[in-house]
Amino acid sequence: MVSNVFTDSNSIDRADDSLHTTNLSTWQVVGRLTRDHLLPRKKLLLGCFGAMMFSAIATGSLPFLMQQAADEVFLGKNETMLYMLPALVIVMVAIKATSEYFATVGQAYVGNSIVADLRVEMFERLTQADLGWLQRTHSGRFVSSFMNDVLAIREAASLTIVALGQNILKVLLLTGSMFYMDWRLSVFAVIAIPLALRVLGRQRRRVHVSATKTFQETGDLGILVSQTLTGIRVVKAYDREAHETERARRIIDRTLEFIMRSVRTKASSGPVVEALTGVGFALAILYGGYQGIHGSLTAGQFMGFVTAAMLMYQPMKTVASLQTMLQEGVVAANRVFGIIDLDSKVAEKPGALPLKVTAGEISFDDVSFHYRDGEPVLRDFSLTVPAGKRIALVGPSGSGKSTVLNLLLRFYDPQSGQVRIDGQDITDCTISSVRLASALVTQEPVLFDDTIRANIMYGSEGASEEQVIAAARAAVAHDFIMAFPKGYDTPVGEAGNMLSGGQRQRIAFARAMLRDAPILLLDEPTSSLDTEAEAQIQEALDVLLKGRSVIMIAHRLSTVKKADVIHVMEAGRIVESGNHDELVARNGVYARLHRTQFGAESTKSEPSDPTDREPRARAAANATNA
């Protein structure tokens, strides 16, 4: 995943944000989380809700116990109830505490297991996504979603959804208790709730907007950190440390601003509910006191009602806060689901069969291809690579050379035409079998932060130690590997930065040799090396090419001289074909490229105009006499 495109010096390009963002509503997000992640854990959830039910029942029983204490103990002087009621209170409180413990642990497990599931799904989608999408997506933004967004979903799924259920259940039971004791008092107590819900709806929308901005800025910060680390040598060489730090500070300041907007809105939810319901509570006290004075309401009934009302307000405040917290989870879920829901344009057909490589002949038949909606990169492109032969593709940048390899590996599918291996259309074959038929060596060797042995064995995990060493010897890598104190167990560092460029490339060649695939694809494998390193690699290359069908891309023409056929590409078509000497002699595009690299004097071709030979000879003689 690579993208370093910035729209200006202060902001990060968000042109492709829509690629990994859905637009689900709150209820759609809740429904999807419930269907995909909560219902598969229904046994655990039922246990959590059972614990919540016990907690809610225990909480709802406390007002009745308080009513009995007032009526039976203080007014009725019932000594039996004096000893019974405290014991019942202790039992109810113990049930409440124990139930809440199990509910809390259960919902924490649910939330964290959802995080694990989502990260696995995202990583799987990352590895299976189209190469085009990956190249258009900022790696820093993906990492931000992978690390941060899923945590917000955890809050929404466990702390919010489950806690909402728990507290709503408490509110309903306590409200039922209040209406059971006196429905008229209860009407006064809840009269302000509709207004509170309307205010909370507005706050929910504000939190949604703030959360969206916060996640965007967090993603931008991830992009900036990733880009700065990747280009730290350039940052230092151009004395831009202060500039990059200032850019980070601006993003962090904007993030803080949006976070605080959300915090202020969420913090006001509880007080708003408390203030509005307090008005209803005051009206209930006024009406209850009036009824008590006139003898239609006992002190015990009023005390039980007040206890229920007081116990209800805290869950109501919690519900108010959680429903705003839920919006952060909704925003995060839309970002994560957008990635998980990506449809791959390169897909296996139903009933696709494994590719069977018998000889290794490759053919492109009238292939046309373009990236996204751009200009065609290949136009009616046709090419045949006979089994066991080496062909080279040369030409200016943008002529379509690397696209040929991308199509052969099914990183993309052509818009028209067919790509075949041994007569089999690769779109009719399983993707895995197509890619297993080839070994790829790129211009910039990709090494993983592991040991030399693990990097050589990448893709050939079942290889023996003898096979690994044989591959390293063939790649002229064994000697320098054994010079390290840990030999093949030497860590290569991030991206192989503990090794030199030539050493990294030889490890990549050893990996390809161990793969022992019938088709070898070389994408400018020596262009980044100096002359000495290239000479060392060339020895390994000669061994690697034997007996394989090879497509080699190169800007350095010195690496393609041994090819059986060299094809020169321009604007997505082959314009010249032949071996090195034939193409130089034609004095065409290849000869021009050759002169550019090696100078006109190195070109062995004769002048195209025979009458030009005599003036050249006289000039050479005059130069010798001088």
XYZ file of C-alpha atoms in Angstrom:
626
model
C 0.000 0.000 0.000
C 1.775 3.082 -1.195
C 0.641 6.665 -1.529
C 2.504 9.836 -0.809
C 0.201 12.247 -2.624
C -0.556 15.495 -0.824
C -2.849 18.189 -2.159
C -0.787 20.920 -0.522
C 1.788 21.343 2.202
C -0.760 21.321 5.016
C -3.365 18.735 4.121
C -3.595 15.121 3.092
C -5.342 13.940 -0.056
C -8.713 12.340 0.754
C -9.747 11.752 -2.854
C -10.169 8.016 -2.330
C -11.790 8.022 1.133
C -15.002 6.735 -0.460
C -13.139 3.574 -1.401
C -13.280 2.301 2.146
C -16.263 4.050 3.752
C -19.867 2.859 3.809
C -22.844 5.014 4.730
C -24.867 2.848 7.097
C -27.285 4.399 9.561
C -27.030 3.838 13.301
C -29.614 1.067 13.260
C -28.018 -0.569 10.217
C -24.650 -0.631 11.987
C -26.221 -2.027 15.148
C -28.069 -4.623 13.080
C -24.927 -5.709 11.253
C -22.871 -5.931 14.436
C -25.655 -7.950 16.026
C -26.036 -10.294 13.048
C -22.347 -10.836 12.255
C -20.712 -10.630 15.663
C -23.180 -10.735 18.548
C -25.532 -13.522 17.479
C -22.651 -15.986 16.865
C -21.875 -15.425 20.549
C -25.494 -15.752 21.632
C -24.762 -18.159 24.489
C -22.342 -15.726 26.074
C -24.692 -12.835 25.376
C -27.598 -14.691 26.942
C -25.434 -15.178 30.010
C -24.656 -11.443 30.032
C -28.300 -10.500 29.634
C -29.262 -13.015 32.316
C -26.796 -11.354 34.671
C -28.209 -7.964 33.668
C -31.720 -9.208 34.351
C -30.767 -10.317 37.853
C -29.071 -6.965 38.419
C -32.106 -5.065 37.149
C -34.519 -7.147 39.245
C -32.368 -6.650 42.327
C -32.256 -2.923 41.633
C -36.001 -2.792 41.014
C -36.714 -4.589 44.312
C -34.968 -1.957 46.425
C -37.814 0.615 46.214
C -40.311 -2.005 47.470
C -37.990 -2.884 50.340
C -37.717 0.809 51.229
C -41.503 1.120 51.115
C -41.866 -1.877 53.436
C -39.241 -0.446 55.780
C -41.163 2.822 56.084
C -44.622 1.291 56.425
C -43.864 -1.835 58.472
C -40.918 -0.780 60.630
C -41.215 2.952 61.215
C -44.992 3.235 61.135
C -46.154 -0.319 61.905
C -43.438 -1.032 64.537
C -43.096 -4.554 63.101
C -39.999 -6.012 64.786
C -39.967 -9.116 62.570
C -39.648 -6.940 59.470
C -36.882 -4.995 61.201
C -34.633 -8.051 60.981
C -35.955 -9.446 57.731
C -35.661 -6.325 55.565
C -31.915 -5.656 56.154
C -31.193 -9.289 55.293
C -33.197 -8.954 52.080
C -31.367 -5.725 51.221
C -28.012 -7.481 51.694
C -29.148 -10.367 49.478
C -30.412 -8.022 46.749
C -27.251 -5.906 46.827
C -25.092 -9.053 46.666
C -27.096 -10.341 43.693
C -26.790 -6.950 42.014
C -23.013 -6.737 42.555
C -22.318 -10.330 41.471
C -24.521 -10.027 38.399
C -22.871 -6.785 37.317
C -19.423 -8.380 37.692
C -20.290 -11.252 35.346
C -22.060 -8.905 32.943
C -19.020 -6.608 32.824
C -16.535 -9.446 32.241
C -18.802 -11.017 29.631
C -19.313 -7.832 27.671
C -15.562 -7.107 27.777
C -14.879 -10.524 26.254
C -17.517 -9.948 23.589
C -16.066 -6.558 22.692
C -12.454 -7.710 22.490
C -13.316 -10.834 20.513
C -15.169 -8.614 18.027
C -11.996 -6.518 17.697
C -10.037 -9.696 16.961
C -12.581 -10.828 14.352
C -12.656 -7.457 12.600
C -8.870 -7.244 12.455
C -8.658 -10.716 10.946
C -11.308 -9.763 8.365
C -9.533 -6.498 7.546
C -6.145 -8.176 7.203
C -7.632 -10.886 5.011
C -9.220 -8.219 2.826
C -5.898 -6.369 2.698
C -4.095 -9.430 1.348
C -6.877 -10.278 -1.117
C -7.710 -6.767 -2.323
C -7.004 -5.661 -5.866
C -3.525 -4.295 -6.379
C -5.049 -1.140 -7.860
C -7.015 -0.400 -4.684
C -3.955 -1.040 -2.539
C -1.842 1.337 -4.592
C -4.480 4.070 -4.296
C -4.947 3.669 -0.546
C -2.699 5.368 1.978
C -1.066 2.722 4.149
C -1.177 5.091 7.141
C -4.931 5.468 6.833
C -5.429 1.710 6.665
C -3.247 1.221 9.748
C -5.283 3.895 11.546
C -8.517 2.036 10.775
C -6.909 -1.282 11.676
C -5.667 -0.066 15.060
C -8.074 2.706 16.125
C -11.418 2.330 14.380
C -11.951 -1.229 15.565
C -11.494 -0.080 19.170
C -14.314 2.421 18.723
C -16.446 -0.415 17.359
C -15.593 -2.426 20.462
C -16.976 0.383 22.596
C -20.106 0.463 20.455
C -20.579 -3.302 20.458
C -19.828 -4.151 24.076
C -19.865 -1.107 26.331
C -22.553 0.669 24.342
C -24.924 -1.940 22.921
C -24.693 -4.274 25.912
C -24.630 -1.489 28.501
C -27.533 0.208 26.748
C -29.505 -2.998 27.071
C -28.606 -3.304 30.739
C -29.532 0.278 31.613
C -32.649 0.397 29.462
C -33.795 -2.756 31.240
C -33.230 -1.064 34.591
C -35.142 2.030 33.475
C -38.077 -0.080 32.284
C -38.256 -2.136 35.489
C -37.949 0.908 37.720
C -40.515 2.786 35.656
C -42.822 -0.211 35.989
C -42.291 -0.168 39.756
C -43.161 3.536 39.868
C -46.350 3.082 37.837
C -47.295 0.095 39.980
C -46.985 2.170 43.149
C -48.759 5.279 41.791
C -49.354 5.925 38.105
C -50.232 9.608 38.614
C -46.957 10.350 40.365
C -45.146 8.447 37.610
C -46.707 10.582 34.866
C -45.253 13.711 36.511
C -41.865 11.999 36.898
C -41.520 11.041 33.211
C -43.303 14.002 31.626
C -40.009 15.651 30.560
C -38.478 12.529 28.964
C -39.795 13.199 25.385
C -38.168 16.644 25.430
C -34.929 15.113 26.711
C -34.968 12.578 23.870
C -35.380 15.350 21.306
C -32.399 17.255 22.704
C -30.329 14.067 22.754
C -31.167 13.454 19.091
C -29.560 16.769 18.153
C -26.529 16.000 20.273
C -26.187 12.612 18.626
C -25.905 14.250 15.202
C -23.243 16.659 16.482
C -21.206 13.792 17.906
C -21.488 11.953 14.584
C -20.025 14.924 12.690
C -17.236 15.458 15.229
C -16.372 11.749 15.263
C -16.172 11.677 11.458
C -13.706 14.578 11.475
C -11.712 13.018 14.318
C -11.241 9.723 12.494
C -10.266 11.547 9.299
C -7.616 13.574 11.094
C -6.335 10.480 12.910
C -5.970 8.758 9.553
C -4.129 11.792 8.169
C -1.733 11.666 11.094
C -1.057 8.000 10.389
C -0.283 8.877 6.775
C 2.116 11.624 7.796
C 3.954 9.418 10.302
C 4.259 6.595 7.755
C 5.482 8.927 5.031
C 7.973 10.669 7.304
C 9.482 7.387 8.492
C 9.720 6.108 4.919
C 11.417 9.266 3.692
C 13.364 10.183 6.833
C 16.679 10.417 4.946
C 15.194 12.961 2.555
C 13.550 14.834 5.441
C 16.910 15.174 7.172
C 18.895 15.847 3.999
C 16.598 18.742 3.086
C 16.447 20.061 6.658
C 12.672 19.599 6.853
C 12.392 18.219 10.379
C 10.753 21.393 11.696
C 8.426 21.562 8.692
C 7.183 17.992 9.140
C 6.824 18.498 12.897
C 4.703 21.584 12.257
C 2.492 19.638 9.870
C 2.026 16.955 12.518
C 1.262 19.596 15.147
C -1.468 21.134 12.969
C -3.120 17.758 12.418
C -2.879 16.934 16.122
C -4.370 20.329 17.036
C -7.281 19.797 14.654
C -7.806 16.309 16.051
C -7.855 17.704 19.585
C -10.391 20.333 18.542
C -12.784 17.730 17.107
C -12.270 15.417 20.081
C -13.145 18.213 22.501
C -16.254 19.095 20.506
C -17.380 15.516 20.885
C -16.410 15.433 24.572
C -18.355 18.615 25.325
C -21.423 17.278 23.553
C -21.230 13.912 25.319
C -20.558 15.556 28.676
C -23.709 17.656 28.315
C -25.928 14.619 27.706
C -26.131 13.565 31.355
C -26.764 17.070 32.747
C -29.445 17.716 30.107
C -31.300 14.550 31.100
C -30.769 15.274 34.777
C -32.069 18.840 34.480
C -35.151 17.941 32.472
C -36.059 14.886 34.522
C -35.383 16.920 37.666
C -38.267 19.161 36.658
C -40.526 16.127 36.439
C -39.214 14.871 39.769
C -40.016 18.223 41.394
C -43.561 18.072 40.016
C -43.903 14.524 41.361
C -42.778 15.665 44.838
C -45.248 18.539 44.722
C -48.110 16.280 43.715
C -47.050 13.495 46.122
C -46.816 15.911 49.018
C -50.274 17.240 48.233
C -51.672 13.687 48.175
C -49.860 12.864 51.425
C -51.318 15.883 53.196
C -54.800 14.869 52.159
C -54.244 11.270 53.266
C -54.430 9.440 49.919
C -50.699 8.492 49.842
C -48.767 6.792 52.638
C -45.256 7.765 53.643
C -44.049 4.294 52.671
C -45.532 4.569 49.196
C -43.983 7.975 48.688
C -40.594 6.801 49.979
C -40.674 3.758 47.691
C -41.588 5.964 44.736
C -38.770 8.411 45.493
C -36.285 5.531 45.799
C -37.366 4.135 42.413
C -37.132 7.571 40.810
C -33.660 8.202 42.229
C -32.463 4.774 41.119
C -33.865 5.381 37.637
C -32.109 8.680 36.984
C -28.583 7.229 36.926
C -29.414 4.589 34.283
C -31.183 7.298 32.291
C -28.068 9.484 32.396
C -25.998 6.480 31.335
C -28.349 5.774 28.426
C -28.054 9.419 27.370
C -24.240 9.272 27.411
C -24.031 5.894 25.707
C -26.268 6.829 22.810
C -23.859 9.651 21.933
C -20.890 7.299 22.361
C -22.614 4.959 19.944
C -22.168 7.541 17.174
C -18.380 7.232 17.362
C -18.771 3.503 16.866
C -21.107 4.087 13.913
C -18.552 6.339 12.175
C -15.748 3.851 12.847
C -17.884 0.929 11.681
C -18.634 2.646 8.377
C -14.891 3.002 7.769
C -14.110 -0.591 8.750
C -17.078 -2.144 6.922
C -16.073 -0.195 3.820
C -12.763 -2.059 3.789
C -14.260 -5.450 4.635
C -16.946 -5.065 1.944
C -14.518 -4.332 -0.893
C -15.337 -6.383 -3.965
C -12.305 -7.742 -5.766
C -12.395 -7.166 -9.509
C -10.062 -10.131 -9.936
C -12.154 -13.101 -8.871
C -12.203 -16.800 -9.590
C -14.928 -18.094 -11.833
C -17.244 -20.710 -10.337
C -15.715 -24.105 -10.978
C -12.249 -22.735 -11.764
C -9.665 -25.503 -12.180
C -6.002 -25.560 -11.136
C -3.557 -24.497 -13.830
C -1.547 -27.430 -15.196
C 1.863 -26.328 -16.436
C 3.328 -28.893 -18.814
C 5.906 -26.889 -20.777
C 5.542 -23.266 -19.742
C 4.497 -21.573 -22.987
C 2.989 -18.123 -22.418
C 0.796 -16.232 -24.862
C -0.984 -12.871 -24.889
C -3.666 -12.725 -27.574
C -5.002 -9.286 -28.575
C -4.925 -8.052 -24.989
C -6.143 -4.540 -24.197
C -5.977 -3.083 -20.721
C -6.291 0.219 -18.896
C -6.025 1.181 -15.229
C -9.319 2.560 -13.858
C -10.653 5.033 -16.445
C -7.319 6.089 -17.885
C -5.780 5.728 -21.315
C -5.159 2.163 -22.533
C -1.807 0.829 -21.361
C -1.879 -2.187 -23.678
C -3.560 -1.996 -27.085
C -4.323 -5.271 -28.892
C -1.118 -6.628 -27.414
C 0.063 -10.038 -28.607
C 3.125 -11.924 -27.430
C 4.289 -15.524 -27.347
C 6.979 -16.866 -25.035
C 7.996 -20.358 -26.197
C 8.529 -22.885 -23.444
C 11.968 -22.615 -21.892
C 12.894 -19.437 -23.781
C 14.052 -16.087 -22.451
C 12.346 -12.996 -23.793
C 13.021 -9.429 -22.755
C 10.736 -6.396 -22.810
C 12.396 -3.016 -23.189
C 11.096 0.429 -23.921
C 10.466 3.820 -22.360
C 8.664 4.214 -19.043
C 4.906 3.911 -19.414
C 5.078 1.656 -22.451
C 3.280 -1.173 -20.618
C 6.133 -3.534 -19.744
C 5.276 -4.041 -16.055
C 1.599 -4.342 -16.945
C 2.439 -7.516 -18.862
C 3.726 -9.090 -15.641
C 0.755 -7.769 -13.653
C -1.663 -9.470 -16.043
C 0.293 -12.719 -16.108
C 0.140 -12.875 -12.293
C -3.556 -11.917 -12.352
C -3.031 -8.820 -10.275
C -5.443 -7.437 -12.879
C -7.594 -8.935 -15.630
C -7.575 -7.489 -19.164
C -10.590 -5.666 -20.535
C -10.311 -7.766 -23.702
C -8.168 -10.561 -25.066
C -6.744 -13.635 -23.356
C -3.624 -14.516 -21.413
C -2.756 -18.204 -21.670
C -0.237 -20.577 -20.131
C 0.157 -23.831 -22.043
C -3.066 -23.014 -23.872
C -5.129 -22.485 -20.720
C -6.848 -19.121 -20.239
C -5.634 -18.094 -16.800
C -8.997 -16.495 -15.969
C -10.458 -20.028 -16.098
C -7.914 -21.245 -13.530
C -7.664 -20.781 -9.782
C -5.731 -17.660 -8.833
C -3.506 -19.595 -6.450
C -2.390 -22.076 -9.116
C -1.636 -19.274 -11.586
C 0.605 -17.482 -9.127
C 2.297 -20.660 -7.920
C 3.426 -21.269 -11.503
C 5.670 -18.190 -11.421
C 8.507 -16.752 -9.386
C 8.852 -12.976 -9.303
C 11.998 -10.928 -8.698
C 11.459 -7.176 -8.578
C 13.632 -4.110 -8.893
C 13.375 -3.385 -5.181
C 13.707 -6.737 -3.402
C 11.053 -7.138 -0.723
C 12.405 -8.670 2.474
C 10.391 -9.112 5.646
C 11.535 -8.328 9.170
C 12.636 -11.874 9.900
C 15.716 -14.046 9.465
C 17.572 -14.683 6.218
C 16.331 -18.279 6.295
C 12.690 -17.221 6.674
C 13.011 -14.777 3.776
C 14.524 -17.378 1.463
C 11.829 -19.896 2.454
C 8.987 -17.382 1.962
C 6.481 -19.209 -0.234
C 8.400 -22.493 0.110
C 7.889 -23.207 3.806
C 8.254 -26.963 3.384
C 11.792 -26.754 2.005
C 14.593 -28.597 3.768
C 17.753 -26.989 5.122
C 19.744 -28.555 2.280
C 17.412 -27.018 -0.308
C 17.681 -23.597 1.328
C 21.478 -23.742 1.295
C 21.514 -24.993 -2.301
C 19.321 -22.072 -3.374
C 21.567 -19.619 -1.536
C 24.674 -21.099 -3.174
C 23.068 -20.850 -6.597
C 22.258 -17.205 -5.890
C 25.883 -16.538 -4.842
C 24.590 -15.675 -1.363
C 25.836 -18.516 0.836
C 29.304 -17.059 1.496
C 28.145 -13.647 2.699
C 25.373 -15.286 4.748
C 27.861 -17.504 6.571
C 30.054 -14.467 7.255
C 27.383 -13.258 9.689
C 27.748 -14.609 13.256
C 24.231 -16.098 13.142
C 24.423 -17.262 9.541
C 20.997 -18.079 8.138
C 19.395 -17.025 11.437
C 20.584 -13.435 10.984
C 17.702 -10.919 11.234
C 17.505 -8.753 8.121
C 15.737 -5.820 9.816
C 12.774 -3.838 8.554
C 12.621 -4.110 4.744
C 16.035 -5.813 4.898
C 17.808 -2.619 5.932
C 20.526 -4.597 7.737
C 21.774 -5.858 4.356
C 23.280 -4.086 1.372
C 21.331 -3.686 -1.866
C 23.256 -6.467 -3.571
C 22.788 -8.796 -0.615
C 19.052 -8.140 -0.531
C 18.785 -8.859 -4.242
C 20.693 -12.133 -3.915
C 18.348 -13.201 -1.094
C 15.456 -12.440 -3.454
C 17.094 -14.569 -6.161
C 17.602 -17.403 -3.662
C 13.899 -17.204 -2.791
C 12.990 -17.481 -6.480
C 15.380 -20.404 -6.967
C 13.914 -22.259 -4.002
C 10.435 -21.698 -5.436
C 11.639 -23.601 -8.543
C 8.685 -22.379 -10.586
C 8.522 -23.139 -14.334
C 8.001 -19.457 -15.176
C 10.324 -16.684 -14.046
C 9.362 -13.007 -14.088
C 12.125 -10.433 -13.668
C 11.110 -6.801 -13.272
C 14.352 -4.825 -13.649
C 16.169 -7.029 -11.120
C 19.549 -5.269 -11.423
C 18.642 -1.658 -12.193
C 19.276 -0.427 -8.638
C 22.679 -2.126 -8.305
C 26.154 -0.840 -9.004
C 28.371 -2.491 -11.602
C 30.136 -4.824 -9.167
C 26.899 -5.961 -7.537
C 25.292 -6.436 -10.950
C 28.180 -8.666 -12.025
C 27.658 -10.818 -8.929
C 23.924 -11.003 -9.543
C 24.439 -11.846 -13.213
C 26.183 -15.073 -12.205
C 23.185 -16.025 -10.063
C 20.832 -14.951 -12.826
C 22.442 -17.248 -15.383
C 21.817 -20.210 -13.061
C 18.255 -19.164 -12.303
C 17.207 -18.797 -15.955
C 18.153 -22.305 -17.067
C 15.220 -24.433 -18.163
C 12.554 -21.840 -17.412
C 10.253 -19.649 -19.461
C 11.433 -16.147 -18.680
C 10.000 -12.672 -19.179
C 12.576 -10.058 -18.274
C 11.946 -6.324 -18.037
C 14.978 -4.071 -18.072
C 16.036 -0.498 -18.650
C 19.678 -1.553 -18.557
C 20.161 -3.119 -21.938
C 23.289 -4.899 -20.728
C 21.052 -7.331 -18.826
C 18.993 -8.383 -21.868
C 21.732 -9.144 -24.396
C 21.496 -12.883 -23.670
C 17.729 -12.995 -24.225
C 16.524 -15.244 -27.050
C 14.203 -12.492 -28.242
C 14.005 -8.831 -27.264
C 10.670 -7.073 -27.779
C 10.673 -3.284 -27.869
C 7.468 -1.685 -26.579
C 6.015 1.760 -27.168
C 2.531 2.981 -26.208
C 1.306 -0.492 -25.280
C 2.435 -2.255 -28.443
C 5.456 -4.203 -29.621
C 7.207 -2.145 -32.294
C 10.385 -4.198 -32.778
C 11.507 -7.749 -32.123
C 14.787 -9.599 -32.519
C 18.006 -10.399 -30.720
C 20.440 -7.747 -29.576
C 22.621 -7.678 -32.680
C 19.651 -7.683 -35.047
C 17.952 -4.786 -33.293
C 21.111 -2.694 -33.135
C 21.676 -3.299 -36.830
C 18.160 -2.083 -37.690
C 18.985 1.342 -36.269
C 15.469 1.690 -34.894
C 13.995 2.287 -31.431
C 16.234 -0.278 -29.726
C 19.348 1.147 -31.376
C 18.350 4.606 -30.207
C 17.960 3.352 -26.640
C 21.307 1.583 -26.936
C 23.070 4.738 -28.128
C 21.497 6.696 -25.278
C 22.940 4.304 -22.714
C 26.295 3.406 -24.221
C 27.096 6.191 -26.658
C 27.009 6.207 -30.428
C 30.521 4.820 -30.714
C 29.490 1.566 -29.018
C 26.805 0.834 -31.589
C 28.083 -1.850 -33.911
C 25.579 -1.211 -36.651
C 26.640 -0.023 -40.051
C 25.195 3.307 -41.274
C 21.881 2.893 -42.992
C 23.063 4.986 -45.979
C 25.968 3.215 -47.801
C 27.130 6.477 -49.391
C 27.947 7.738 -45.932
C 30.784 5.249 -45.430
C 33.456 7.100 -47.444
C 33.175 10.463 -45.622
C 33.323 8.599 -42.300
C 36.458 6.719 -43.366
C 38.201 9.937 -44.448
C 37.299 11.585 -41.157
C 38.737 8.649 -39.230
C 41.971 8.772 -41.277
C 42.375 12.495 -40.720
C 41.888 12.000 -36.998
C 44.586 9.294 -36.974
C 47.083 11.466 -38.891
C 46.446 14.351 -36.559
